[in-house]
Short mmCIF file of C-alpha atoms in Angstrom, two decimals:
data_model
loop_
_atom_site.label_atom_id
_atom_site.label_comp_id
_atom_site.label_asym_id
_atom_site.label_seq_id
_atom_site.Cartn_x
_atom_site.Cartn_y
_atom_site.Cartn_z
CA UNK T 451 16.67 -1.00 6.24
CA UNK T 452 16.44 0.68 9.93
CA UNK T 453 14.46 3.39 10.31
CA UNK T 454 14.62 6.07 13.52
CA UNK T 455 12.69 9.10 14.04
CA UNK T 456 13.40 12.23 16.29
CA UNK T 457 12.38 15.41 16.78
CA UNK T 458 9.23 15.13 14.87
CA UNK T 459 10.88 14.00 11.51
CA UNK T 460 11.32 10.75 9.85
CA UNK T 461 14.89 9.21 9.65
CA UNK T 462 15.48 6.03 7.08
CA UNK T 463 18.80 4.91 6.73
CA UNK T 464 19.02 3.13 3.61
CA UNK T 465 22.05 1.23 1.56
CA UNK T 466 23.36 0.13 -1.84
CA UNK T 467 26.07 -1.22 -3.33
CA UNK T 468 28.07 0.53 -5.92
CA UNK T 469 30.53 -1.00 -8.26
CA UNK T 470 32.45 1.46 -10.76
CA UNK T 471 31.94 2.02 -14.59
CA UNK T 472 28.13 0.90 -13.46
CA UNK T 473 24.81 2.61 -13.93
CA UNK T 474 22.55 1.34 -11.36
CA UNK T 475 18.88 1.65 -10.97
CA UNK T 476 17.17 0.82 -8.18
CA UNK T 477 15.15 1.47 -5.10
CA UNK T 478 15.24 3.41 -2.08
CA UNK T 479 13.41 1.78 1.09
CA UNK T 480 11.83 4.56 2.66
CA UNK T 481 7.97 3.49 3.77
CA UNK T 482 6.15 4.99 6.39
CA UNK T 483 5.68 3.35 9.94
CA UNK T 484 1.95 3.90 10.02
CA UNK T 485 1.38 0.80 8.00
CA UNK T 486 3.95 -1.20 10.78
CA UNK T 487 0.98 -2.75 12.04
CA UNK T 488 -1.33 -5.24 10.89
CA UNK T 489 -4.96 -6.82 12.58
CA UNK T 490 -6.60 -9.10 10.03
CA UNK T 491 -9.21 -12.90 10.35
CA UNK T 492 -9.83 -14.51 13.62
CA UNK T 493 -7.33 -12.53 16.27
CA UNK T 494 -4.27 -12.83 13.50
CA UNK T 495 -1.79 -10.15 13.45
CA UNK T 496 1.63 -8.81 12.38
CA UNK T 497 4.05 -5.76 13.22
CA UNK T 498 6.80 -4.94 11.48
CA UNK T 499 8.60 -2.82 14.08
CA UNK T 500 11.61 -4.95 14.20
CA UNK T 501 11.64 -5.75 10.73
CA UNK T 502 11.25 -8.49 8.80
CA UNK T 503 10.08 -10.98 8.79
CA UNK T 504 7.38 -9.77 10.99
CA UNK T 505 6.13 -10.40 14.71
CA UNK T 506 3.13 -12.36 14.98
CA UNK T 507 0.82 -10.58 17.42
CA UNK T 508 -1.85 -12.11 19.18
CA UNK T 509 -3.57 -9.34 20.68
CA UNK T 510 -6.02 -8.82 18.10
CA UNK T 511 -9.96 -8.53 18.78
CA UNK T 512 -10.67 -8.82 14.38
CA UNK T 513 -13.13 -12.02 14.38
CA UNK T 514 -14.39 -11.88 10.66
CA UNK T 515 -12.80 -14.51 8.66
CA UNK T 516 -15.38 -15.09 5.87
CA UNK T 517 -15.84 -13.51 2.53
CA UNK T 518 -16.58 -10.15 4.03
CA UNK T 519 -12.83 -9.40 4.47
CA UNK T 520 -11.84 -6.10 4.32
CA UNK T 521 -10.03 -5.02 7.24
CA UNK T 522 -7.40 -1.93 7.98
CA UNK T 523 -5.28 -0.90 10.77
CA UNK T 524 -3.20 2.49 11.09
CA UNK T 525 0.02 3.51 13.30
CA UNK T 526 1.30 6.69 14.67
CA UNK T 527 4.70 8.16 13.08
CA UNK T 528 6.40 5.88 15.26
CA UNK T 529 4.54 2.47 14.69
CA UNK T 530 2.83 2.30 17.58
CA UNK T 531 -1.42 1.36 17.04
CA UNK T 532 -3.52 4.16 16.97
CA UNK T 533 -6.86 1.59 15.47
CA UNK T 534 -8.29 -1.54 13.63
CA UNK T 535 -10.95 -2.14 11.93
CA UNK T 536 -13.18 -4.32 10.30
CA UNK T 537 -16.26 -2.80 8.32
CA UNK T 538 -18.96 -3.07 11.07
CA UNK T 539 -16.32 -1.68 14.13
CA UNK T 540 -13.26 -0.18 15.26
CA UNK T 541 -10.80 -1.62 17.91
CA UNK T 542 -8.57 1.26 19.95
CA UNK T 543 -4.80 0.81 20.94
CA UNK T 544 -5.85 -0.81 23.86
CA UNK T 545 -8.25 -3.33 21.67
CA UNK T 546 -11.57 -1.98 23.33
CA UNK T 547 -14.35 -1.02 20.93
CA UNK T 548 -13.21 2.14 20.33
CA UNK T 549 -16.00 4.78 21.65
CA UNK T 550 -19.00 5.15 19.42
CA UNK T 551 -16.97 2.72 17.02
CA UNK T 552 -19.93 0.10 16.76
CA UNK T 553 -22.46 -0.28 14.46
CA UNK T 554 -19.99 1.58 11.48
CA UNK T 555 -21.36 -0.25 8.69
CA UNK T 556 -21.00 -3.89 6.61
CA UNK T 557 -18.29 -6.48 6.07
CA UNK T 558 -17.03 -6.40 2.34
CA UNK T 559 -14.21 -7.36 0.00
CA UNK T 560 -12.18 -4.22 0.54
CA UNK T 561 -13.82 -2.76 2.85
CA UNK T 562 -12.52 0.11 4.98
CA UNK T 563 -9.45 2.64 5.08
CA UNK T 564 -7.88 4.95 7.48
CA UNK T 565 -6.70 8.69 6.48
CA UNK T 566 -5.61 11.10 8.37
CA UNK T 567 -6.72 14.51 8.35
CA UNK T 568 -3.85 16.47 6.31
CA UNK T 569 -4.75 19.59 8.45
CA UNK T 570 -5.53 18.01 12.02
CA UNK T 571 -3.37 15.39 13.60
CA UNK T 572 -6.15 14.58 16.41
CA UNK T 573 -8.61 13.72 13.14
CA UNK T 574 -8.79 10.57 11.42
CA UNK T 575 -11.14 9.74 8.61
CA UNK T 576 -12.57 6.00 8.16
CA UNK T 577 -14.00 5.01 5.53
CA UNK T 578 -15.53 1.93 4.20
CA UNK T 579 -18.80 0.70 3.08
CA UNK T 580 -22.94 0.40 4.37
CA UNK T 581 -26.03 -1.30 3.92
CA UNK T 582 -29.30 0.24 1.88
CA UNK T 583 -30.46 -3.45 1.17
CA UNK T 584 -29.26 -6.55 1.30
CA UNK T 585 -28.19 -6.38 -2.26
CA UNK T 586 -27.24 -2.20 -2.66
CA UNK T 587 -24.53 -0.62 -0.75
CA UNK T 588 -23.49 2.65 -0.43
CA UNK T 589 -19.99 4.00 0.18
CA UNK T 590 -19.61 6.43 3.32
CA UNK T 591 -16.91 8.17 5.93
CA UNK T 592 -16.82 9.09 9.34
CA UNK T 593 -14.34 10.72 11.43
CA UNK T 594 -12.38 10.00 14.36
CA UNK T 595 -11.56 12.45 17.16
CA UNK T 596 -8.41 11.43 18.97
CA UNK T 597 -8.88 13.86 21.76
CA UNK T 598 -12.12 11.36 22.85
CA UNK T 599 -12.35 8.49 25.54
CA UNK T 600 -8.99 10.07 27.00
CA UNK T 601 -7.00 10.05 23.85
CA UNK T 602 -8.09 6.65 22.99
CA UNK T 603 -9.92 8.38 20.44
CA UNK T 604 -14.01 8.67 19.51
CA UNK T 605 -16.16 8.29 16.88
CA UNK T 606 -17.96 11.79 16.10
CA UNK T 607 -21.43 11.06 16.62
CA UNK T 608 -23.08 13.56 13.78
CA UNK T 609 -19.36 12.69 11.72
CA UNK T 610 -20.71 9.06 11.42
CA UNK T 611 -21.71 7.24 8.79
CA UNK T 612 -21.85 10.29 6.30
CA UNK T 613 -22.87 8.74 2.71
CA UNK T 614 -20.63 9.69 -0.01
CA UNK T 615 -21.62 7.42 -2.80
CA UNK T 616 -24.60 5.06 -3.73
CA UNK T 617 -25.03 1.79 -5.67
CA UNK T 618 -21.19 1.38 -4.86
CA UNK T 619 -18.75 -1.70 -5.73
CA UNK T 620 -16.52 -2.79 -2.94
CA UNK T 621 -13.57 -1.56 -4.24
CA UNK T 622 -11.64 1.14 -2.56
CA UNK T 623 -7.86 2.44 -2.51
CA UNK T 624 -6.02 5.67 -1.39
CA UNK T 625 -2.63 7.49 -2.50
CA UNK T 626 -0.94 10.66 -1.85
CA UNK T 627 -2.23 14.13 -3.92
CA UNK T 628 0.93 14.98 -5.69
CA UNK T 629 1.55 17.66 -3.02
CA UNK T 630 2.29 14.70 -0.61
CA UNK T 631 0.32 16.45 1.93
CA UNK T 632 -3.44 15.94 0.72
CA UNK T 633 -4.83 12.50 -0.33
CA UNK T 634 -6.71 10.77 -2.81
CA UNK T 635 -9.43 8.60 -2.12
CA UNK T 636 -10.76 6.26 -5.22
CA UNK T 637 -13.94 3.94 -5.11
CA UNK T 638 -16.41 2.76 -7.74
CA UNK T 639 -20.00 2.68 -8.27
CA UNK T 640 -22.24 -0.75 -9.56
CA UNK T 641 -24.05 -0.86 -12.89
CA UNK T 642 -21.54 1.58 -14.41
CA UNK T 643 -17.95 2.30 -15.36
CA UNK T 644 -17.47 5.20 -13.06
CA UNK T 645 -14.34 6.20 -11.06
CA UNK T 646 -14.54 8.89 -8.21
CA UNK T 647 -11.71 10.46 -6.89
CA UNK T 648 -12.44 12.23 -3.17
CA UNK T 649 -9.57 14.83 -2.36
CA UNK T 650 -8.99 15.04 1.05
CA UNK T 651 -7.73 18.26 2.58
CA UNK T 652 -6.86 20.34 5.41
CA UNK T 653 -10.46 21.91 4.90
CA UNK T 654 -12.51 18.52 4.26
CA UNK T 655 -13.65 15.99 1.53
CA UNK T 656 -13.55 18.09 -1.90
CA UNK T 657 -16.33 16.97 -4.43
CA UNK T 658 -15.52 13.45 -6.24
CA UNK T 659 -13.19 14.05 -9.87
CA UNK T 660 -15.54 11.33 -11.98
CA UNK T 661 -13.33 9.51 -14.37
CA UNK T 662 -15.69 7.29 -16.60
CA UNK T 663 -13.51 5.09 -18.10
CA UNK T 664 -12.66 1.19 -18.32
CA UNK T 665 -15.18 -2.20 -17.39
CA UNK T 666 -19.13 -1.91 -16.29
CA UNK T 667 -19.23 -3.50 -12.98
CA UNK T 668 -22.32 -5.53 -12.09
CA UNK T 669 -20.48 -7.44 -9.35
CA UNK T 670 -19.11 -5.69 -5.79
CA UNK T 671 -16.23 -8.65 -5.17
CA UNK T 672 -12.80 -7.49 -6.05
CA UNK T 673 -10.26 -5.19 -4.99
CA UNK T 674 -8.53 -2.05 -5.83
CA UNK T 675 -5.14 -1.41 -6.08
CA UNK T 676 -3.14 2.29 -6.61
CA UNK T 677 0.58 2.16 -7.88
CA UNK T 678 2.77 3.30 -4.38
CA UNK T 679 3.84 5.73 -7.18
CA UNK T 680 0.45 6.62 -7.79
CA UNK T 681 0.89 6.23 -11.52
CA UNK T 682 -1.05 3.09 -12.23
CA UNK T 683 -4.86 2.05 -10.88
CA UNK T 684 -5.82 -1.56 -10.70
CA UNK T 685 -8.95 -3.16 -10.77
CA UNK T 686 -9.94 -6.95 -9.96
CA UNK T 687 -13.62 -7.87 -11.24
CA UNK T 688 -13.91 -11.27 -9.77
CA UNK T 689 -16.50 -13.13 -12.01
CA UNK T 690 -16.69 -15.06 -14.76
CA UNK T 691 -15.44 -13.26 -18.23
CA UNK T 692 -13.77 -10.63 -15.63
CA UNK T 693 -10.54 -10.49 -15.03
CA UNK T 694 -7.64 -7.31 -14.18
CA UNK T 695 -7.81 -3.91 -15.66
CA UNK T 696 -4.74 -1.69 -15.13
CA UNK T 697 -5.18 2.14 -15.94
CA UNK T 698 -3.31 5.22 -15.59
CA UNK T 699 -3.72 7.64 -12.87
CA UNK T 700 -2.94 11.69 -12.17
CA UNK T 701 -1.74 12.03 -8.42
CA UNK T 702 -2.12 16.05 -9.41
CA UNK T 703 -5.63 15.89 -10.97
CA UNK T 704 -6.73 12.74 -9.26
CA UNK T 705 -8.01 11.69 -13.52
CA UNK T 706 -7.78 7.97 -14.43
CA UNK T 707 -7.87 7.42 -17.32
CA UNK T 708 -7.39 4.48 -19.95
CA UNK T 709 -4.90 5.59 -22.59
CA UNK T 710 -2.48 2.39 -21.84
CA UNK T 711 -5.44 0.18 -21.17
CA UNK T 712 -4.48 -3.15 -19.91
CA UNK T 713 -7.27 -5.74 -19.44
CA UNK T 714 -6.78 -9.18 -18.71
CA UNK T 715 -9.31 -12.24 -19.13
CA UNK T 716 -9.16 -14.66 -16.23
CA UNK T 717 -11.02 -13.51 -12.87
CA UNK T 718 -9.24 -12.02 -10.66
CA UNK T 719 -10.18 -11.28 -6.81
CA UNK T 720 -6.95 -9.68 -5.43
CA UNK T 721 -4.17 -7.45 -7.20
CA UNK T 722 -1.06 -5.50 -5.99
CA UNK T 723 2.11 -3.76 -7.21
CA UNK T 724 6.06 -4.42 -6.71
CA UNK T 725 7.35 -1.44 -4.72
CA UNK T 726 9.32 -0.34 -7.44
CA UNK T 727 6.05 -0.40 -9.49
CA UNK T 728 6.99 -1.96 -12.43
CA UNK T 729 5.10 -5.42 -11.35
CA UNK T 730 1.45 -6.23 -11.24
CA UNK T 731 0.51 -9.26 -9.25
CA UNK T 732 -2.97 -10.48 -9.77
CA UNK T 733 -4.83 -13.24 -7.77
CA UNK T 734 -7.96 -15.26 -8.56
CA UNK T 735 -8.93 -18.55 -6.75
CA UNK T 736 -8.43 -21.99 -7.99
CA UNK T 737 -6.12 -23.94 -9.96
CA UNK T 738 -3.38 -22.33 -12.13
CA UNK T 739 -4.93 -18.27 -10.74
CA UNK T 740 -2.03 -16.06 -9.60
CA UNK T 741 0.28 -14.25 -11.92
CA UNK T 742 2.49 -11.37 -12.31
CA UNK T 743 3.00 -9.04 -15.11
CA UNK T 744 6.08 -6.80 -16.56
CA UNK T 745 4.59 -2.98 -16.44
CA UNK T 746 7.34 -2.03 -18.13
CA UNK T 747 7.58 -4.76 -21.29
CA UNK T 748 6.05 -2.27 -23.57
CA UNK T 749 2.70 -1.57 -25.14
CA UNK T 750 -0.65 -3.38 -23.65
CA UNK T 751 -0.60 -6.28 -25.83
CA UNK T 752 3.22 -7.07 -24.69
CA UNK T 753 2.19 -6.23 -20.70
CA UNK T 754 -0.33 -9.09 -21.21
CA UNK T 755 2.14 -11.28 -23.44
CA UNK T 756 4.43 -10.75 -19.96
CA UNK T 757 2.32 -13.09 -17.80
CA UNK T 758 4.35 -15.58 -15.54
CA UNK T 759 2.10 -18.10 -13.78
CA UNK T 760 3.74 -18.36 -9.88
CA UNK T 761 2.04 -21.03 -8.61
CA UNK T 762 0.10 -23.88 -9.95
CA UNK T 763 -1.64 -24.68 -6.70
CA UNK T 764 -5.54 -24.72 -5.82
CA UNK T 765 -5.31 -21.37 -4.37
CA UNK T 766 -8.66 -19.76 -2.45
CA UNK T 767 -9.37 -16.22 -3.25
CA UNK T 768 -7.62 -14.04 -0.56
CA UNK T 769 -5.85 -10.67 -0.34
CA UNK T 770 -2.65 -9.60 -1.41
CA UNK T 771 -0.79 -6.37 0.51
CA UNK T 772 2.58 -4.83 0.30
CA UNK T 773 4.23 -4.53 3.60
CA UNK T 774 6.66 -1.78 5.16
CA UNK T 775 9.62 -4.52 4.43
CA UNK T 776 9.59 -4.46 0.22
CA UNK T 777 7.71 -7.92 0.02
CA UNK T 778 4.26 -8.84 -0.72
CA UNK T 779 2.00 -10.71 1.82
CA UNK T 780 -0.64 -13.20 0.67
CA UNK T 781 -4.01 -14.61 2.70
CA UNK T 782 -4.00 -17.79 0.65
CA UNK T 783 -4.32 -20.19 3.46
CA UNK T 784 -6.55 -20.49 6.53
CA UNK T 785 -3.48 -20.47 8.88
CA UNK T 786 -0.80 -19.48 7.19
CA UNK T 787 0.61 -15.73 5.27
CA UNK T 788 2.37 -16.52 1.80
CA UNK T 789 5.21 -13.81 1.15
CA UNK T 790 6.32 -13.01 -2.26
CA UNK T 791 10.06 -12.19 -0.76
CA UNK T 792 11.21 -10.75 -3.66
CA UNK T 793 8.59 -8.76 -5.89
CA UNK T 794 10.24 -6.52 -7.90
CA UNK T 795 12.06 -9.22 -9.52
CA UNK T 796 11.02 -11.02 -12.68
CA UNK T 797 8.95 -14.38 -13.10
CA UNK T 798 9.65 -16.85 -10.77
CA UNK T 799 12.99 -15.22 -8.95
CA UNK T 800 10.18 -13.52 -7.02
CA UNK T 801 10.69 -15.92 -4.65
CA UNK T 802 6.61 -16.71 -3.88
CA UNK T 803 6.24 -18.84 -0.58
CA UNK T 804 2.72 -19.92 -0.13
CA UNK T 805 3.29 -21.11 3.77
CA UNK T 806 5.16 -18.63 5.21
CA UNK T 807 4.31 -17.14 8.40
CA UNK T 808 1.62 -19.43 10.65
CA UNK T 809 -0.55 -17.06 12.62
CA UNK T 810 -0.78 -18.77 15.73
CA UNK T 811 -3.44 -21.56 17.48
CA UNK T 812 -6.11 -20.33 17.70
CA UNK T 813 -6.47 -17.80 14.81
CA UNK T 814 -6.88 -17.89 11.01
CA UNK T 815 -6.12 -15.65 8.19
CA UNK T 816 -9.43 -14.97 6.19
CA UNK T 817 -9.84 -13.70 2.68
CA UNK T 818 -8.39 -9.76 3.78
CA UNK T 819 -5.59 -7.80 4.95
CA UNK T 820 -5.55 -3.81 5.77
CA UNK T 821 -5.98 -1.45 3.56
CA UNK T 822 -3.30 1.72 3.68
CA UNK T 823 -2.57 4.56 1.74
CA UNK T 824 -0.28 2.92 -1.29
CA UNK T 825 1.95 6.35 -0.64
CA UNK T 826 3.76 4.90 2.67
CA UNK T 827 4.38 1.66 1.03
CA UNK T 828 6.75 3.52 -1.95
CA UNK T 829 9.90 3.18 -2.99
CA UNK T 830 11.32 6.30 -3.98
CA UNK T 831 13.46 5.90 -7.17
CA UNK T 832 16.86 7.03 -7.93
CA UNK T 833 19.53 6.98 -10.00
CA UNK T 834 23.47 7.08 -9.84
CA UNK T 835 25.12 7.45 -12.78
CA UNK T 836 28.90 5.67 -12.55
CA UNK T 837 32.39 6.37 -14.53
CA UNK T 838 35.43 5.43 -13.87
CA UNK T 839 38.00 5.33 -11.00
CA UNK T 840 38.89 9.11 -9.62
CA UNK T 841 35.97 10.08 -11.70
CA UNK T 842 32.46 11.60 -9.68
CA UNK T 843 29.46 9.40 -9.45
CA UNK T 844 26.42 11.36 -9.31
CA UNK T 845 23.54 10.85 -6.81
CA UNK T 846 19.99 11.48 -8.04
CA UNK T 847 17.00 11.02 -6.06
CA UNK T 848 14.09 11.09 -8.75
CA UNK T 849 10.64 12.13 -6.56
CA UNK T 850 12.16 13.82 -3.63
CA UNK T 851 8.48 15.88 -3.16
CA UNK T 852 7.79 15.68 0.46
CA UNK T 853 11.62 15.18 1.54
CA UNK T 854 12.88 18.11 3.86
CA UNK T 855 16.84 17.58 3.85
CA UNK T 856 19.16 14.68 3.78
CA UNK T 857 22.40 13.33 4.69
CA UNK T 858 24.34 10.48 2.37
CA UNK T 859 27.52 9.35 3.91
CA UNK T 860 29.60 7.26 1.42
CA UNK T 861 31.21 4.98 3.28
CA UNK T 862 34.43 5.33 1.68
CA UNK T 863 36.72 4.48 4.55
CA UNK T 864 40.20 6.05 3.12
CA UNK T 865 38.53 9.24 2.83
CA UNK T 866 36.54 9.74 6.27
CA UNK T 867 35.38 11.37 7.56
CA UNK T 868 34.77 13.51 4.54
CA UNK T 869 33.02 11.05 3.20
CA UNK T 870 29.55 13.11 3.58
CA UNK T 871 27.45 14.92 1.61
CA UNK T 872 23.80 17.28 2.45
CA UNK T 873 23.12 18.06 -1.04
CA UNK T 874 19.93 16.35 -2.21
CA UNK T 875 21.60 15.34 -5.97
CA UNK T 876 25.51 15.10 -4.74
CA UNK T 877 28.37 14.17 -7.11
CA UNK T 878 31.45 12.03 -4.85
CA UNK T 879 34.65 10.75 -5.77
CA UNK T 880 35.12 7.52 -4.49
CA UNK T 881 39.46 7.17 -3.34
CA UNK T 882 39.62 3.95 -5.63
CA UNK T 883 38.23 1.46 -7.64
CA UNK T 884 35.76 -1.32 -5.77
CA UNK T 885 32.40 -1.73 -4.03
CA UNK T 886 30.96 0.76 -1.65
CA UNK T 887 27.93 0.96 0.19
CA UNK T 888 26.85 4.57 1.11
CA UNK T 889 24.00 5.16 3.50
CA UNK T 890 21.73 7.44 3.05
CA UNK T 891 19.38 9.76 5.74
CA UNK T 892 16.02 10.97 4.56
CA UNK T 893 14.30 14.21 6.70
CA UNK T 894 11.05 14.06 5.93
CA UNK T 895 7.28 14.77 7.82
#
């Protein structure tokens, strides 16, 4: 996949192959560049600007490498830094404490998330998690003026620290309203079975849609995982008789709810979905403790029936987080990233390599990786439905919401250059029988 972007819109050129008398399903590659960057553990790091596999930076200022994790980063349109963070402070693009960015809170599992303001581009908000007592946390935002410190950007000083939630677990997770222009925000609270769902507009922080629904947590460690889609809601309750809930969720109503309840039994600290969304990967720590299951085998009981051990390895408890290239990165070693190359695939033809990418002398990994909003990490689906030779195939993109024009060119060399098409759902004759590879161009932002 390359991606380009000019005059203020996104540009993804994207390919597939096409054989006739075919249907084909698949998946478009079309992320966002604001999650191109990564700062994570002792000074570790990793851009995807060029691609993949990914740059190892070593500019990072992140020191936390312990159990309190959680981490997150955010990029501009173009991939270049705008902030890091762990849950205590925030790092500029030129890896300075960012002004007034000390002092924003705790470590945790899952612990912070960048959003931008839907109405504002010089507004970020941060959120993540604080201290009541050494045992009691509460969840909270702040927000981030970019016109501060020069247009290094600023902590607001009465925008800091604002409590949203008390008594609440350490799981956290963002995706796209339905609109694709406002965003969801999901946490938890402790001692209950409570979901809240902050809106986040143009005009501010809506109040919280409370979905009571699924497990009781008593226990803050474990993370939280949206669907890119936004369809699906995972949660990780790592303890003993835990284990991985998966519920549905309304991108329009911001409602989870548990009609297709999945609950598995073995503990589970870190969870994340295929790009495609149709896998679940699930990780605890130990022996014989990461799997992946088939969202699409069927009922509950046949999701669960699904499960495909990947590795039978002691593995410590560690994040898992898609990245802007389709795979799924790992922190299951202190000095190296394990990739699952391949995730939408089935079983074991995910291609799971626990000692991937070495971060460097010097560094280490830790237990997290940032946080993003699930939406720039989506695949949109389509379709293209096939016949035979001198008959039209038909192009369908299936969630085109937030896509402003695009541009297909077919690639069928005895017919350019008329070989093009700016119709969102086109129908082409291809000049023969064989394989093709059209491109397409996505306007977007």
């Amino acid at each position: 996949m390359k991606a380009k972007s000019y005059s203020g819109h996104k540009i993804l050129f994207l390919s597939l192959g096409i054989s006739f008398a075919l249907l084909i399903n698949g998946s478009l590659h079309a992320q966002s560049k604001r999650a191109n960057n990564w700062y994570f553990g002792i000074y570790a790091g990793l851009s995807f600007n060029d691609g993949s596999p990914p740059e190892v930076l070593y500019d990072g200022k992140t020191d936390y490498a312990g159990s309190a994790s959680g981490v997150a980063s955010i990029s501009d349109e173009n991939g270049n830094i705008r902030f890091y963070a762990t849950g205590v402070q925030i790092w500029n693009r030129e890896h300075q404490i960012m002004q007034n960015g000390y002092s924003m809170g705790m470590m945790s599992t899952q612990g912070a998330i960048f959003v931008p303001d839907p109405g504002n581009s010089n507004f970020y908000y941060y959120f993540n998690f604080g201290y009541d007592s050494p045992i009691i946390s509460h969840f909270q935002y702040s927000i981030i003026d970019m016109r501060l410190d020069n247009g290094l950007g600023g902590v607001v000083t009465d925008k800091k620290n604002i409590h949203l939630l008390e008594n609440a677990s350490f799981h956290l997770s963002a995706v796209q309203h339905a609109n694709t222009i406002d965003v969801w925000v999901v946490a938890h609270t402790l001692e209950n079975n409570n979901y809240y769902s902050f809106k986040i507009t143009g005009y501010g922080i809506e109040a919280p849609i409370v979905s009571t629904v699924g497990s009781i947590y008593n226990n803050s460690s474990g993370y939280l995982k949206i669907s890119p889609n936004g369809k699906k809601i995972a949660a990780a309750d790592h303890v003993f008789g835990g284990g991985c809930e998966i519920l549905d969720f309304d991108t329009q109503t911001g409602i989870i709810s548990d009609v297709n309840l999945v609950k598995t039994t073995t503990p589970v600290f870190a969870v994340e979905f295929s790009p495609d969304n149709s896998k679940l990967y699930a990780k605890g720590n130990g022996l014989n403790s990461f799997f992946q299951y088939d969202l699409n085998a069927g009922s509950p009981d046949e999701i669960l029936a699904s499960e495909i051990l990947l590795s039978s390895d002691v593995i410590p408890e560690g994040a898992l987080q898609l990245g802007p290239d389709g795979k799924i990165y790992c922190a299951t070693s202190s000095y190296h990233i394990g990739v699952i190359h391949e995730p939408n695939k089935a079983g074991l033809e995910c291609n799971y390599e626990r000692y991937s990418i070495y971060v460097g002398d010097g560094r280490a990994v830790g237990e997290g990786l940032p946080s993003f909003i699930q939406s720039y990490l989506n695949d949109p689906e389509y379709a293209t439905t096939q016949h035979c030779a001198g008959q039209p195939t038909q192009f369908n993109i299936a969630n085109a919401n937030g896509i402003d024009s695009v541009y297909w060119k077919f690639k069928d060399f005895s017919n350019m250059p008329y070989d093009t098409s700016t119709l969102l759902s086109p129908a082409y004759t291809f000049s023969g029988p064989g394989t093709y590879y059209p491109e397409l161009t996505v306007y977007s932002g």
